[in-house]
CSV table of C-alpha atoms and ligand atoms in Angstrom, one decimal:
chain,number,residue,atom,x,y,z
A,265,UNK,CA,-8.0,79.3,16.6
A,266,UNK,CA,-5.2,77.3,18.5
A,267,UNK,CA,-6.2,76.6,22.0
A,268,UNK,CA,-3.8,77.6,25.0
A,269,UNK,CA,-2.9,74.0,26.3
A,270,UNK,CA,-1.1,75.2,29.1
A,271,UNK,CA,-4.1,77.2,30.2
A,272,UNK,CA,-6.2,74.2,29.7
A,273,UNK,CA,-4.2,72.1,32.1
A,274,UNK,CA,-4.3,74.7,35.1
A,275,UNK,CA,-7.9,75.3,34.5
A,276,UNK,CA,-9.5,72.2,36.2
A,277,UNK,CA,-12.1,71.9,38.8
A,278,UNK,CA,-13.2,69.1,40.8
A,279,UNK,CA,-16.6,67.3,40.4
A,280,UNK,CA,-17.6,64.6,43.0
A,281,UNK,CA,-19.8,61.8,41.7
A,282,UNK,CA,-21.7,59.1,43.6
A,283,UNK,CA,-21.8,56.1,41.6
A,284,UNK,CA,-22.9,52.5,41.9
A,285,UNK,CA,-19.6,51.0,40.6
A,286,UNK,CA,-21.2,47.5,40.1
A,287,UNK,CA,-23.6,48.8,37.7
A,288,UNK,CA,-21.7,51.4,36.0
A,289,UNK,CA,-24.1,54.0,36.9
A,290,UNK,CA,-23.9,57.6,38.1
A,291,UNK,CA,-26.6,58.4,41.1
A,292,UNK,CA,-25.5,62.2,40.9
A,293,UNK,CA,-22.7,64.6,41.0
A,294,UNK,CA,-22.1,67.3,43.2
A,295,UNK,CA,-20.7,70.4,41.7
A,296,UNK,CA,-19.8,74.1,42.5
A,297,UNK,CA,-20.2,77.0,40.4
A,298,UNK,CA,-17.4,76.4,37.8
A,299,UNK,CA,-18.8,73.4,36.6
A,300,UNK,CA,-22.4,74.4,37.0
A,301,UNK,CA,-21.7,77.7,35.1
A,302,UNK,CA,-20.1,75.8,32.0
A,303,UNK,CA,-22.8,73.1,31.9
A,304,UNK,CA,-25.4,75.8,31.9
A,305,UNK,CA,-23.6,77.7,29.2
A,306,UNK,CA,-24.3,75.0,26.6
A,307,UNK,CA,-27.5,76.6,26.3
A,308,UNK,CA,-25.9,79.7,25.0
A,309,UNK,CA,-23.8,78.3,22.5
A,310,UNK,CA,-24.9,78.8,19.0
A,311,UNK,CA,-25.8,75.5,17.0
A,312,UNK,CA,-22.6,76.1,14.6
A,313,UNK,CA,-20.5,76.6,17.8
A,314,UNK,CA,-21.7,73.2,18.8
A,315,UNK,CA,-21.3,71.5,15.6
A,316,UNK,CA,-17.6,72.9,15.4
A,317,UNK,CA,-16.9,71.9,19.1
A,318,UNK,CA,-18.3,68.3,18.9
A,319,UNK,CA,-16.5,67.7,15.6
A,320,UNK,CA,-13.1,68.1,17.4
A,321,UNK,CA,-11.1,65.6,19.1
A,322,UNK,CA,-11.4,65.5,23.0
A,323,UNK,CA,-11.0,62.2,25.0
A,324,UNK,CA,-14.0,60.6,23.0
A,325,UNK,CA,-14.3,60.7,19.3
A,326,UNK,CA,-16.1,63.3,17.5
A,327,UNK,CA,-19.9,62.8,17.4
A,328,UNK,CA,-22.5,64.2,14.7
A,329,UNK,CA,-25.1,67.0,15.9
A,330,UNK,CA,-28.2,65.9,14.0
A,331,UNK,CA,-27.9,67.5,10.6
A,332,UNK,CA,-26.4,70.6,12.0
A,333,UNK,CA,-22.8,68.9,11.5
A,334,UNK,CA,-23.3,68.4,7.8
A,335,UNK,CA,-24.8,72.0,7.5
A,336,UNK,CA,-21.7,73.2,9.0
A,337,UNK,CA,-19.3,71.4,7.0
A,338,UNK,CA,-21.0,72.4,3.9
A,339,UNK,CA,-20.9,76.1,4.8
A,340,UNK,CA,-17.2,75.4,5.6
A,341,UNK,CA,-16.6,73.7,2.1
A,342,UNK,CA,-18.8,76.5,0.3
A,343,UNK,CA,-16.7,78.8,-2.0
A,344,UNK,CA,-16.9,82.3,-0.6
A,345,UNK,CA,-18.2,83.5,-4.1
A,346,UNK,CA,-21.7,82.0,-3.0
A,347,UNK,CA,-22.0,84.0,-0.2
A,348,UNK,CA,-22.3,87.9,0.3
A,349,UNK,CA,-18.8,88.3,1.8
A,350,UNK,CA,-15.9,86.5,3.3
A,351,UNK,CA,-17.2,87.6,6.6
A,352,UNK,CA,-20.6,86.1,6.1
A,353,UNK,CA,-18.7,82.7,6.3
A,354,UNK,CA,-16.8,83.5,9.2
A,355,UNK,CA,-20.0,84.6,10.8
A,356,UNK,CA,-21.6,81.4,10.3
A,357,UNK,CA,-18.4,79.4,11.3
A,358,UNK,CA,-17.7,81.1,14.4
A,359,UNK,CA,-20.9,82.5,15.4
A,360,UNK,CA,-21.2,85.0,18.3
A,361,UNK,CA,-22.4,83.9,21.5
A,362,UNK,CA,-24.7,86.5,22.6
A,363,UNK,CA,-24.0,85.7,26.3
A,364,UNK,CA,-20.1,85.7,25.7
A,365,UNK,CA,-19.6,88.5,28.1
A,366,UNK,CA,-20.5,86.2,31.0
A,367,UNK,CA,-18.8,83.0,29.5
A,368,UNK,CA,-15.6,84.6,28.5
A,369,UNK,CA,-13.7,84.6,31.9
A,370,UNK,CA,-15.4,81.2,33.0
A,371,UNK,CA,-12.8,78.9,34.2
A,372,UNK,CA,-14.0,76.2,31.7
A,373,UNK,CA,-15.1,78.1,28.8
A,374,UNK,CA,-15.1,76.2,25.9
A,375,UNK,CA,-16.2,78.7,23.0
A,376,UNK,CA,-13.0,79.9,22.0
A,377,UNK,CA,-14.3,82.0,19.5
A,378,UNK,CA,-11.6,84.4,18.8
A,379,UNK,CA,-14.2,87.3,17.5
A,380,UNK,CA,-15.4,87.6,21.2
A,381,UNK,CA,-12.1,89.2,22.4
A,382,UNK,CA,-11.9,92.2,20.2
A,383,UNK,CA,-13.5,94.4,17.7
A,384,UNK,CA,-12.2,96.0,14.7
A,385,UNK,CA,-12.1,99.8,13.3
A,386,UNK,CA,-11.4,101.0,9.8
A,387,UNK,CA,-7.9,101.1,8.7
A,388,UNK,CA,-8.5,104.8,7.7
A,389,UNK,CA,-8.0,106.7,11.1
A,390,UNK,CA,-10.4,109.5,9.9
A,391,UNK,CA,-13.4,107.2,8.2
A,392,UNK,CA,-16.7,108.3,9.4
A,393,UNK,CA,-20.1,106.8,8.4
A,394,UNK,CA,-22.8,109.3,7.1
A,395,UNK,CA,-24.2,109.8,10.4
A,396,UNK,CA,-20.6,110.7,11.5
A,397,UNK,CA,-19.6,107.6,13.5
A,398,UNK,CA,-16.8,105.4,13.5
A,399,UNK,CA,-17.3,102.0,11.6
A,400,UNK,CA,-16.7,98.8,13.4
A,401,UNK,CA,-17.2,95.1,13.2
A,402,UNK,CA,-16.4,92.0,15.3
A,403,UNK,CA,-14.9,90.4,12.1
A,404,UNK,CA,-11.3,91.4,11.2
A,405,UNK,CA,-10.6,92.5,7.7
A,406,UNK,CA,-14.7,92.9,7.2
A,407,UNK,CA,-14.9,95.7,4.1
A,408,UNK,CA,-15.8,99.1,5.6
A,409,UNK,CA,-18.3,101.2,3.9
A,410,UNK,CA,-15.1,103.1,2.5
A,411,UNK,CA,-13.9,99.8,0.8
A,412,UNK,CA,-11.1,99.7,3.4
A,413,UNK,CA,-10.6,96.9,5.7
A,414,UNK,CA,-11.8,97.0,9.3
A,415,UNK,CA,-8.4,95.8,10.7
A,416,UNK,CA,-7.4,98.3,13.6
A,417,UNK,CA,-8.0,96.2,16.7
A,418,UNK,CA,-9.7,97.1,19.7
A,419,UNK,CA,-9.9,95.1,22.8
A,420,UNK,CA,-13.4,94.8,24.3
A,421,UNK,CA,-14.4,95.4,28.0
A,422,UNK,CA,-16.0,92.4,29.2
A,423,UNK,CA,-18.2,92.0,32.0
A,424,UNK,CA,-16.5,91.2,35.4
A,425,UNK,CA,-19.4,89.0,36.4
A,426,UNK,CA,-18.5,85.6,35.6
A,427,UNK,CA,-21.1,82.9,34.7
A,428,UNK,CA,-24.7,82.3,35.6
A,429,UNK,CA,-25.0,81.0,39.0
A,430,UNK,CA,-24.4,82.7,42.4
A,431,UNK,CA,-20.9,82.6,43.8
A,432,UNK,CA,-20.2,79.6,46.4
A,433,UNK,CA,-23.5,77.9,45.4
A,434,UNK,CA,-23.4,74.3,45.0
A,435,UNK,CA,-25.6,71.9,43.0
A,436,UNK,CA,-26.6,68.3,42.3
A,437,UNK,CA,-26.7,67.0,38.8
A,438,UNK,CA,-28.6,64.0,37.7
A,439,UNK,CA,-27.2,61.5,35.2
A,440,UNK,CA,-29.2,62.9,32.5
A,441,UNK,CA,-28.1,66.5,33.4
A,442,UNK,CA,-31.0,67.6,35.6
A,443,UNK,CA,-29.4,70.3,37.9
A,444,UNK,CA,-30.9,71.2,41.3
A,445,UNK,CA,-29.9,73.2,44.3
A,446,UNK,CA,-27.6,71.3,46.7
A,447,UNK,CA,-30.1,70.4,49.2
A,448,UNK,CA,-30.7,66.9,51.0
A,449,UNK,CA,-34.2,66.6,49.7
A,450,UNK,CA,-33.4,67.1,46.1
A,451,UNK,CA,-30.9,64.4,46.3
A,452,UNK,CA,-33.2,62.1,48.2
A,453,UNK,CA,-35.9,62.7,45.8
A,454,UNK,CA,-33.6,61.9,42.9
A,455,UNK,CA,-32.5,58.5,44.7
A,456,UNK,CA,-36.4,57.8,45.0
A,457,UNK,CA,-36.9,58.3,41.3
A,458,UNK,CA,-34.0,56.2,40.7
A,459,UNK,CA,-35.7,53.5,42.7
A,460,UNK,CA,-33.3,53.5,45.4
A,461,UNK,CA,-35.1,53.3,48.8
A,462,UNK,CA,-32.6,52.0,51.3
A,463,UNK,CA,-29.3,53.8,50.9
A,464,UNK,CA,-27.5,51.6,53.1
A,465,UNK,CA,-28.2,48.7,51.0
A,466,UNK,CA,-26.8,50.0,48.0
A,467,UNK,CA,-23.1,49.8,47.1
A,468,UNK,CA,-22.3,53.6,46.5
A,469,UNK,CA,-18.9,55.1,46.2
A,470,UNK,CA,-17.9,58.8,45.8
A,471,UNK,CA,-15.5,59.5,43.4
A,472,UNK,CA,-13.8,62.7,43.1
A,473,UNK,CA,-12.4,63.6,39.4
A,474,UNK,CA,-10.9,66.5,37.6
A,475,UNK,CA,-12.5,68.3,35.0
A,476,UNK,CA,-10.9,70.5,32.3
A,477,UNK,CA,-12.1,72.0,29.0
A,478,UNK,CA,-11.3,68.7,27.4
A,479,UNK,CA,-13.6,66.8,29.6
A,480,UNK,CA,-16.2,69.5,29.1
A,481,UNK,CA,-16.2,69.0,25.2
A,482,UNK,CA,-16.9,65.3,26.1
A,483,UNK,CA,-19.9,65.9,28.3
A,484,UNK,CA,-21.0,68.2,25.6
A,485,UNK,CA,-20.9,65.6,22.8
A,486,UNK,CA,-22.3,63.0,25.5
A,487,UNK,CA,-25.3,65.3,26.3
A,488,UNK,CA,-26.3,65.3,22.5
A,489,UNK,CA,-25.8,61.7,22.1
A,490,UNK,CA,-26.8,59.9,25.4
A,491,UNK,CA,-29.5,59.5,27.7
A,492,UNK,CA,-26.7,58.9,30.6
A,493,UNK,CA,-24.0,61.3,29.9
A,494,UNK,CA,-22.6,61.2,33.2
A,495,UNK,CA,-22.5,57.5,33.5
A,496,UNK,CA,-21.1,57.3,29.9
A,497,UNK,CA,-18.5,60.0,30.9
A,498,UNK,CA,-17.3,58.4,34.3
A,499,UNK,CA,-17.2,54.9,33.1
A,500,UNK,CA,-15.8,55.6,29.5
A,501,UNK,CA,-18.7,53.7,28.0
A,502,UNK,CA,-18.0,53.5,24.2
A,503,UNK,CA,-21.3,52.6,23.2
A,504,UNK,CA,-23.9,55.3,23.2
A,505,UNK,CA,-26.8,56.2,21.0
A,506,UNK,CA,-25.6,57.2,17.6
A,507,UNK,CA,-28.3,58.9,16.1
A,508,UNK,CA,-31.5,59.7,18.0
A,509,UNK,CA,-34.4,58.6,16.1
A,510,UNK,CA,-37.6,60.6,16.2
A,511,UNK,CA,-40.3,58.5,17.4
A,512,UNK,CA,-43.3,60.4,16.1
A,513,UNK,CA,-44.0,63.1,13.9
A,514,UNK,CA,-43.3,66.4,15.4
A,515,UNK,CA,-46.3,68.1,17.0
A,516,UNK,CA,-47.0,71.1,15.0
A,517,UNK,CA,-49.2,72.9,17.3
A,518,UNK,CA,-47.5,76.0,17.4
A,519,UNK,CA,-50.1,78.6,17.3
A,520,UNK,CA,-50.2,81.6,15.1
A,521,UNK,CA,-48.4,81.4,12.2
A,522,UNK,CA,-46.9,84.5,10.2
A,523,UNK,CA,-48.5,85.9,6.9
A,524,UNK,CA,-48.3,84.1,3.5
A,525,UNK,CA,-45.9,86.9,2.7
A,526,UNK,CA,-43.1,85.5,4.7
A,527,UNK,CA,-43.1,82.3,3.0
A,528,UNK,CA,-40.4,80.9,0.7
A,529,UNK,CA,-41.0,78.9,-2.2
A,530,UNK,CA,-39.0,75.7,-3.0
A,531,UNK,CA,-38.9,72.8,-5.3
A,532,UNK,CA,-38.7,69.6,-3.6
A,533,UNK,CA,-37.5,66.2,-5.1
A,534,UNK,CA,-38.8,63.3,-3.2
A,535,UNK,CA,-38.5,59.6,-3.5
A,536,UNK,CA,-42.0,58.1,-4.5
A,537,UNK,CA,-41.2,54.6,-2.8
A,538,UNK,CA,-40.4,55.8,0.8
A,539,UNK,CA,-41.2,59.6,0.7
A,540,UNK,CA,-37.6,60.3,1.6
A,541,UNK,CA,-37.0,64.0,0.5
A,542,UNK,CA,-33.8,63.8,-1.7
A,543,UNK,CA,-33.2,67.7,-1.8
A,544,UNK,CA,-35.0,70.9,-2.3
A,545,UNK,CA,-34.0,73.4,-5.1
A,546,UNK,CA,-34.3,77.2,-3.5
A,547,UNK,CA,-33.3,80.6,-4.0
A,548,UNK,CA,-31.2,82.3,-1.6
A,549,UNK,CA,-34.0,82.9,1.0
A,550,UNK,CA,-34.2,79.6,1.8
A,551,UNK,CA,-30.4,79.0,1.9
A,552,UNK,CA,-29.9,81.9,4.1
A,553,UNK,CA,-32.9,80.2,6.4
A,554,UNK,CA,-31.0,77.2,6.7
A,555,UNK,CA,-27.7,78.9,7.0
A,556,UNK,CA,-29.3,81.1,10.0
A,557,UNK,CA,-29.7,77.8,12.1
A,558,UNK,CA,-25.8,78.0,12.9
A,559,UNK,CA,-26.3,81.5,14.6
A,560,UNK,CA,-29.3,80.2,16.9
A,561,UNK,CA,-28.2,79.6,20.6
A,562,UNK,CA,-29.3,76.3,21.6
A,563,UNK,CA,-31.4,77.5,24.2
A,564,UNK,CA,-33.2,79.6,21.8
A,565,UNK,CA,-34.1,76.8,19.9
A,566,UNK,CA,-35.5,75.2,23.1
A,567,UNK,CA,-37.3,78.2,23.7
A,568,UNK,CA,-39.2,78.1,20.3
A,569,UNK,CA,-40.7,74.8,21.6
A,570,UNK,CA,-41.0,75.3,25.5
A,571,UNK,CA,-37.9,73.2,26.2
A,572,UNK,CA,-38.6,70.0,24.1
A,573,UNK,CA,-35.8,69.3,21.7
A,574,UNK,CA,-35.8,65.5,21.8
A,575,UNK,CA,-32.5,65.8,22.9
A,576,UNK,CA,-33.5,64.5,26.4
A,577,UNK,CA,-30.4,65.7,28.3
A,578,UNK,CA,-30.5,69.1,26.8
A,579,UNK,CA,-34.2,69.4,27.4
A,580,UNK,CA,-33.5,68.4,31.3
A,581,UNK,CA,-30.8,71.0,31.3
A,582,UNK,CA,-33.1,73.4,30.1
A,583,UNK,CA,-36.2,72.6,32.1
A,584,UNK,CA,-34.0,72.6,35.2
A,585,UNK,CA,-33.1,76.2,34.5
A,586,UNK,CA,-36.4,77.2,34.2
A,587,UNK,CA,-36.9,75.9,37.8
A,588,UNK,CA,-33.7,77.0,39.5
A,589,UNK,CA,-34.7,80.0,41.8
A,590,UNK,CA,-33.5,83.3,40.2
A,591,UNK,CA,-32.6,84.7,43.3
A,592,UNK,CA,-31.0,81.8,45.3
A,593,UNK,CA,-29.2,80.0,42.8
A,594,UNK,CA,-29.1,82.3,39.7
A,595,UNK,CA,-27.4,85.6,39.7
A,596,UNK,CA,-30.5,87.3,39.0
A,597,UNK,CA,-33.6,86.7,36.7
A,598,UNK,CA,-31.7,88.4,33.8
A,599,UNK,CA,-29.6,85.3,34.0
A,600,UNK,CA,-32.2,82.9,33.7
A,601,UNK,CA,-33.5,84.9,30.7
A,602,UNK,CA,-30.1,84.8,29.0
A,603,UNK,CA,-30.2,81.0,29.4
A,604,UNK,CA,-34.0,80.1,28.7
A,605,UNK,CA,-34.4,82.7,26.0
A,606,UNK,CA,-30.9,83.7,24.5
A,607,UNK,CA,-31.0,86.0,21.6
A,608,UNK,CA,-29.1,85.6,18.4
A,609,UNK,CA,-25.9,88.0,18.4
A,610,UNK,CA,-27.2,91.5,16.8
A,611,UNK,CA,-25.1,91.4,13.8
A,612,UNK,CA,-26.1,87.8,13.0
A,613,UNK,CA,-29.9,88.3,12.5
A,614,UNK,CA,-31.7,87.8,9.1
A,615,UNK,CA,-33.6,90.8,7.9
A,616,UNK,CA,-36.6,88.3,7.3
A,617,UNK,CA,-36.5,85.6,9.8
A,618,UNK,CA,-39.6,83.4,9.6
A,619,UNK,CA,-38.9,81.5,13.0
A,620,UNK,CA,-39.5,83.1,16.3
A,621,UNK,CA,-36.3,83.2,17.6
A,622,UNK,CA,-36.0,85.6,20.5
A,623,UNK,CA,-34.5,88.7,19.0
A,624,UNK,CA,-31.6,91.0,20.3
A,625,UNK,CA,-33.0,94.2,21.8
A,626,UNK,CA,-29.7,95.7,21.7
A,627,UNK,CA,-30.0,99.2,20.3
A,628,UNK,CA,-27.2,101.3,19.3
A,629,UNK,CA,-27.4,104.1,22.0
A,630,UNK,CA,-25.7,107.2,21.3
A,631,UNK,CA,-22.3,105.9,20.9
A,632,UNK,CA,-19.6,107.3,18.5
A,633,UNK,CA,-19.5,103.7,17.0
A,634,UNK,CA,-21.6,101.9,14.3
A,635,UNK,CA,-21.4,98.5,13.5
A,636,UNK,CA,-21.3,97.7,9.8
A,637,UNK,CA,-23.3,94.8,8.6
A,638,UNK,CA,-21.7,92.1,6.6
A,639,UNK,CA,-24.7,90.7,5.4
A,640,UNK,CA,-26.3,91.7,1.8
A,641,UNK,CA,-27.8,95.0,1.9
A,642,UNK,CA,-30.4,93.7,-0.6
A,643,UNK,CA,-31.5,90.3,1.2
A,644,UNK,CA,-30.1,91.2,4.7
A,645,UNK,CA,-28.9,87.6,4.5
A,646,UNK,CA,-25.6,85.6,4.1
A,647,UNK,CA,-26.0,84.2,0.7
A,648,UNK,CA,-25.0,85.7,-2.5
A,649,UNK,CA,-27.6,87.4,-4.6
A,650,UNK,CA,-29.8,85.9,-7.4
A,651,UNK,CA,-28.2,82.3,-6.7
A,652,UNK,CA,-30.0,79.0,-6.7
A,653,UNK,CA,-29.1,76.3,-4.1
A,654,UNK,CA,-29.5,72.7,-3.4
A,655,UNK,CA,-30.2,71.6,0.0
A,656,UNK,CA,-30.1,67.8,0.8
A,657,UNK,CA,-32.2,66.0,3.5
A,658,UNK,CA,-29.0,66.2,5.8
A,659,UNK,CA,-28.9,70.2,5.1
A,660,UNK,CA,-25.9,70.3,3.0
A,661,UNK,CA,-26.1,73.4,1.1
A,662,UNK,CA,-24.5,73.4,-2.4
A,663,UNK,CA,-24.9,75.9,-5.5
A,664,UNK,CA,-27.5,74.0,-7.8
A,665,UNK,CA,-25.9,72.6,-10.6
A,666,UNK,CA,-27.8,70.0,-12.7
A,667,UNK,CA,-24.8,67.7,-13.2
A,668,UNK,CA,-24.4,67.7,-9.3
A,669,UNK,CA,-28.1,67.0,-8.8
A,670,UNK,CA,-28.1,64.1,-11.2
A,671,UNK,CA,-24.8,62.8,-9.6
A,672,UNK,CA,-26.5,63.0,-6.3
A,673,UNK,CA,-29.2,61.1,-7.4
A,674,UNK,CA,-27.0,58.5,-8.5
A,675,UNK,CA,-24.9,58.4,-5.3
A,676,UNK,CA,-28.3,57.8,-3.5
A,677,UNK,CA,-29.1,55.1,-5.9
A,678,UNK,CA,-32.6,56.6,-6.8
A,679,UNK,CA,-34.0,55.6,-10.0
A,680,UNK,CA,-35.4,58.4,-12.2
A,681,UNK,CA,-38.9,57.0,-12.2
A,682,UNK,CA,-39.0,56.9,-8.4
A,683,UNK,CA,-38.6,60.7,-8.0
A,684,UNK,CA,-41.7,62.9,-7.7
A,685,UNK,CA,-41.4,66.8,-7.9
A,686,UNK,CA,-43.5,69.3,-6.0
A,687,UNK,CA,-43.6,72.9,-5.0
A,688,UNK,CA,-43.7,73.7,-1.6
A,689,UNK,CA,-44.2,77.1,0.5
A,690,UNK,CA,-42.2,77.2,3.6
A,691,UNK,CA,-43.8,79.3,6.4
A,692,UNK,CA,-43.0,79.2,10.2
A,693,UNK,CA,-44.6,75.8,10.7
A,694,UNK,CA,-42.8,74.0,7.9
A,695,UNK,CA,-39.6,76.0,9.0
A,696,UNK,CA,-39.9,74.8,12.7
A,697,UNK,CA,-40.4,71.6,11.7
A,698,UNK,CA,-37.2,71.7,9.8
A,699,UNK,CA,-35.2,73.1,12.5
A,700,UNK,CA,-36.3,71.0,15.4
A,701,UNK,CA,-35.7,67.8,13.1
A,702,UNK,CA,-32.4,69.0,12.4
A,703,UNK,CA,-31.0,68.7,16.1
A,704,UNK,CA,-31.7,65.2,16.3
A,705,UNK,CA,-31.9,63.6,12.8
A,706,UNK,CA,-29.8,63.4,9.8
A,707,UNK,CA,-32.9,63.5,7.6
A,708,UNK,CA,-34.2,67.1,8.8
A,709,UNK,CA,-36.2,67.9,5.4
A,710,UNK,CA,-38.0,64.3,5.5
A,711,UNK,CA,-38.7,64.4,9.2
A,712,UNK,CA,-39.3,68.2,9.1
A,713,UNK,CA,-41.3,68.8,6.2
A,714,UNK,CA,-43.2,65.5,5.1
A,715,UNK,CA,-46.0,65.9,7.8
A,716,UNK,CA,-46.9,68.8,5.8
A,717,UNK,CA,-46.7,67.5,2.4
A,718,UNK,CA,-50.3,66.6,1.1
A,719,UNK,CA,-51.8,68.7,3.5
A,720,UNK,CA,-51.2,72.2,2.1
A,721,UNK,CA,-49.3,74.5,-0.1
A,722,UNK,CA,-48.4,71.8,-2.4
A,723,UNK,CA,-48.6,71.8,-6.3
A,724,UNK,CA,-47.2,68.3,-7.2
A,725,UNK,CA,-46.0,67.1,-10.4
A,726,UNK,CA,-45.3,70.4,-12.0
A,727,UNK,CA,-43.7,70.2,-15.2
A,728,UNK,CA,-39.8,69.6,-14.7
A,729,UNK,CA,-38.8,73.0,-16.1
A,730,UNK,CA,-41.0,75.1,-13.8
A,731,UNK,CA,-39.2,76.9,-11.5
A,732,UNK,CA,-40.1,78.0,-8.0
A,733,UNK,CA,-41.6,81.3,-8.4
A,734,UNK,CA,-40.3,84.0,-6.1
A,735,UNK,CA,-43.1,86.1,-4.4
A,736,UNK,CA,-41.9,90.0,-4.1
A,737,UNK,CA,-40.7,90.6,-0.6
A,738,UNK,CA,-42.5,93.5,1.2
A,739,UNK,CA,-40.0,95.9,2.8
A,740,UNK,CA,-40.9,96.4,6.2
B,1874,ZN,ZN1,-13.8,103.2,6.6
């Protein structure tokens, strides 16, 4: 996954920024298509890709993306034997971006996932599926249905349409990443909002800076942890908010819930004294549910809660796309949809997904190719069959072991009489609670689930050897 550093130096675009130098404050930036495309592409990035990118060095140090970073690391550390296949691990660590066709040729594209470039056919040239199609995968050396590896590389034809906004269009961008068409009224409104009434009276300066992919990664990091990413970026501020804290409980008013049969059953271990959820013990269905977060495009997560992720700048970015004109600013309505309601890539979807993440409507047309699903044919998920996992508050997923469980409690300095145990059903509401909390909090389970404990689905204080009973899955 080495980056082409020489290409990185060539690909730079300039950004003009109006600043208040004395206050180290960006009023707004003015940018063209190349910069705005990559900024908007943040919404198309799967959460796993974001975790991977912000863990890397750029001009600023790595940052943690809520609990997603620790989830990503735990999958990276997880022995392949606990997953259905080696390819499953690769799919989670390098998730496909469903908007890749439009991002790949962007000047500042930061998603260098290798799998975007090619797909792979069976080593056996004459191998055909039962419906007489050639077997195919995005992942090299995935096992074909015949048992041989899919390793004959075929380049993909990528779209000639690059990015999301119209050619030659220009935009202004607020310090907190609100993107607007570059018209005088927009900048005046913005200045008024900032309390600037007399333009002459302020000591403003226009600075021009070159942006390369490295700076884009800086901005991605800052957009997750700062409320003023452009100011922090331009003035190289070192101290930004490390961990955005959820001020209140998440709203749970999400309308229709799925039927009971879609619920998962987990055993929750919680500290009695402060109600912190230490970990849950769960079967592979819950592990798959948590793994699948890595494949969700950021914009899809915002879509589930109409643009409010609590990561304020990302909310602004999302909201501004919903307001940009689909015929004047964006290429078309299609591109607005791709950004505000991006889908999971077709191969990555779980068969039983309890969350309302937009589905890929891509249908295999009458082509002579057939994608081979690397996931479990039994569960339709990533995890190995009939396994029990331990998932910590920070979404670290490991195979369950009593010894590891106890040493975890030791590490957390929990006395055993301070531990309560309960069985909880995880349905769509609870699932959304965890997902939303995972973006901003290192206590995704506590912040995502505690609001539901005590209200429903709980049978507390079960005898300690009672195992969560799995409900039979109804095949659809
Ligand atoms: Zn084959």
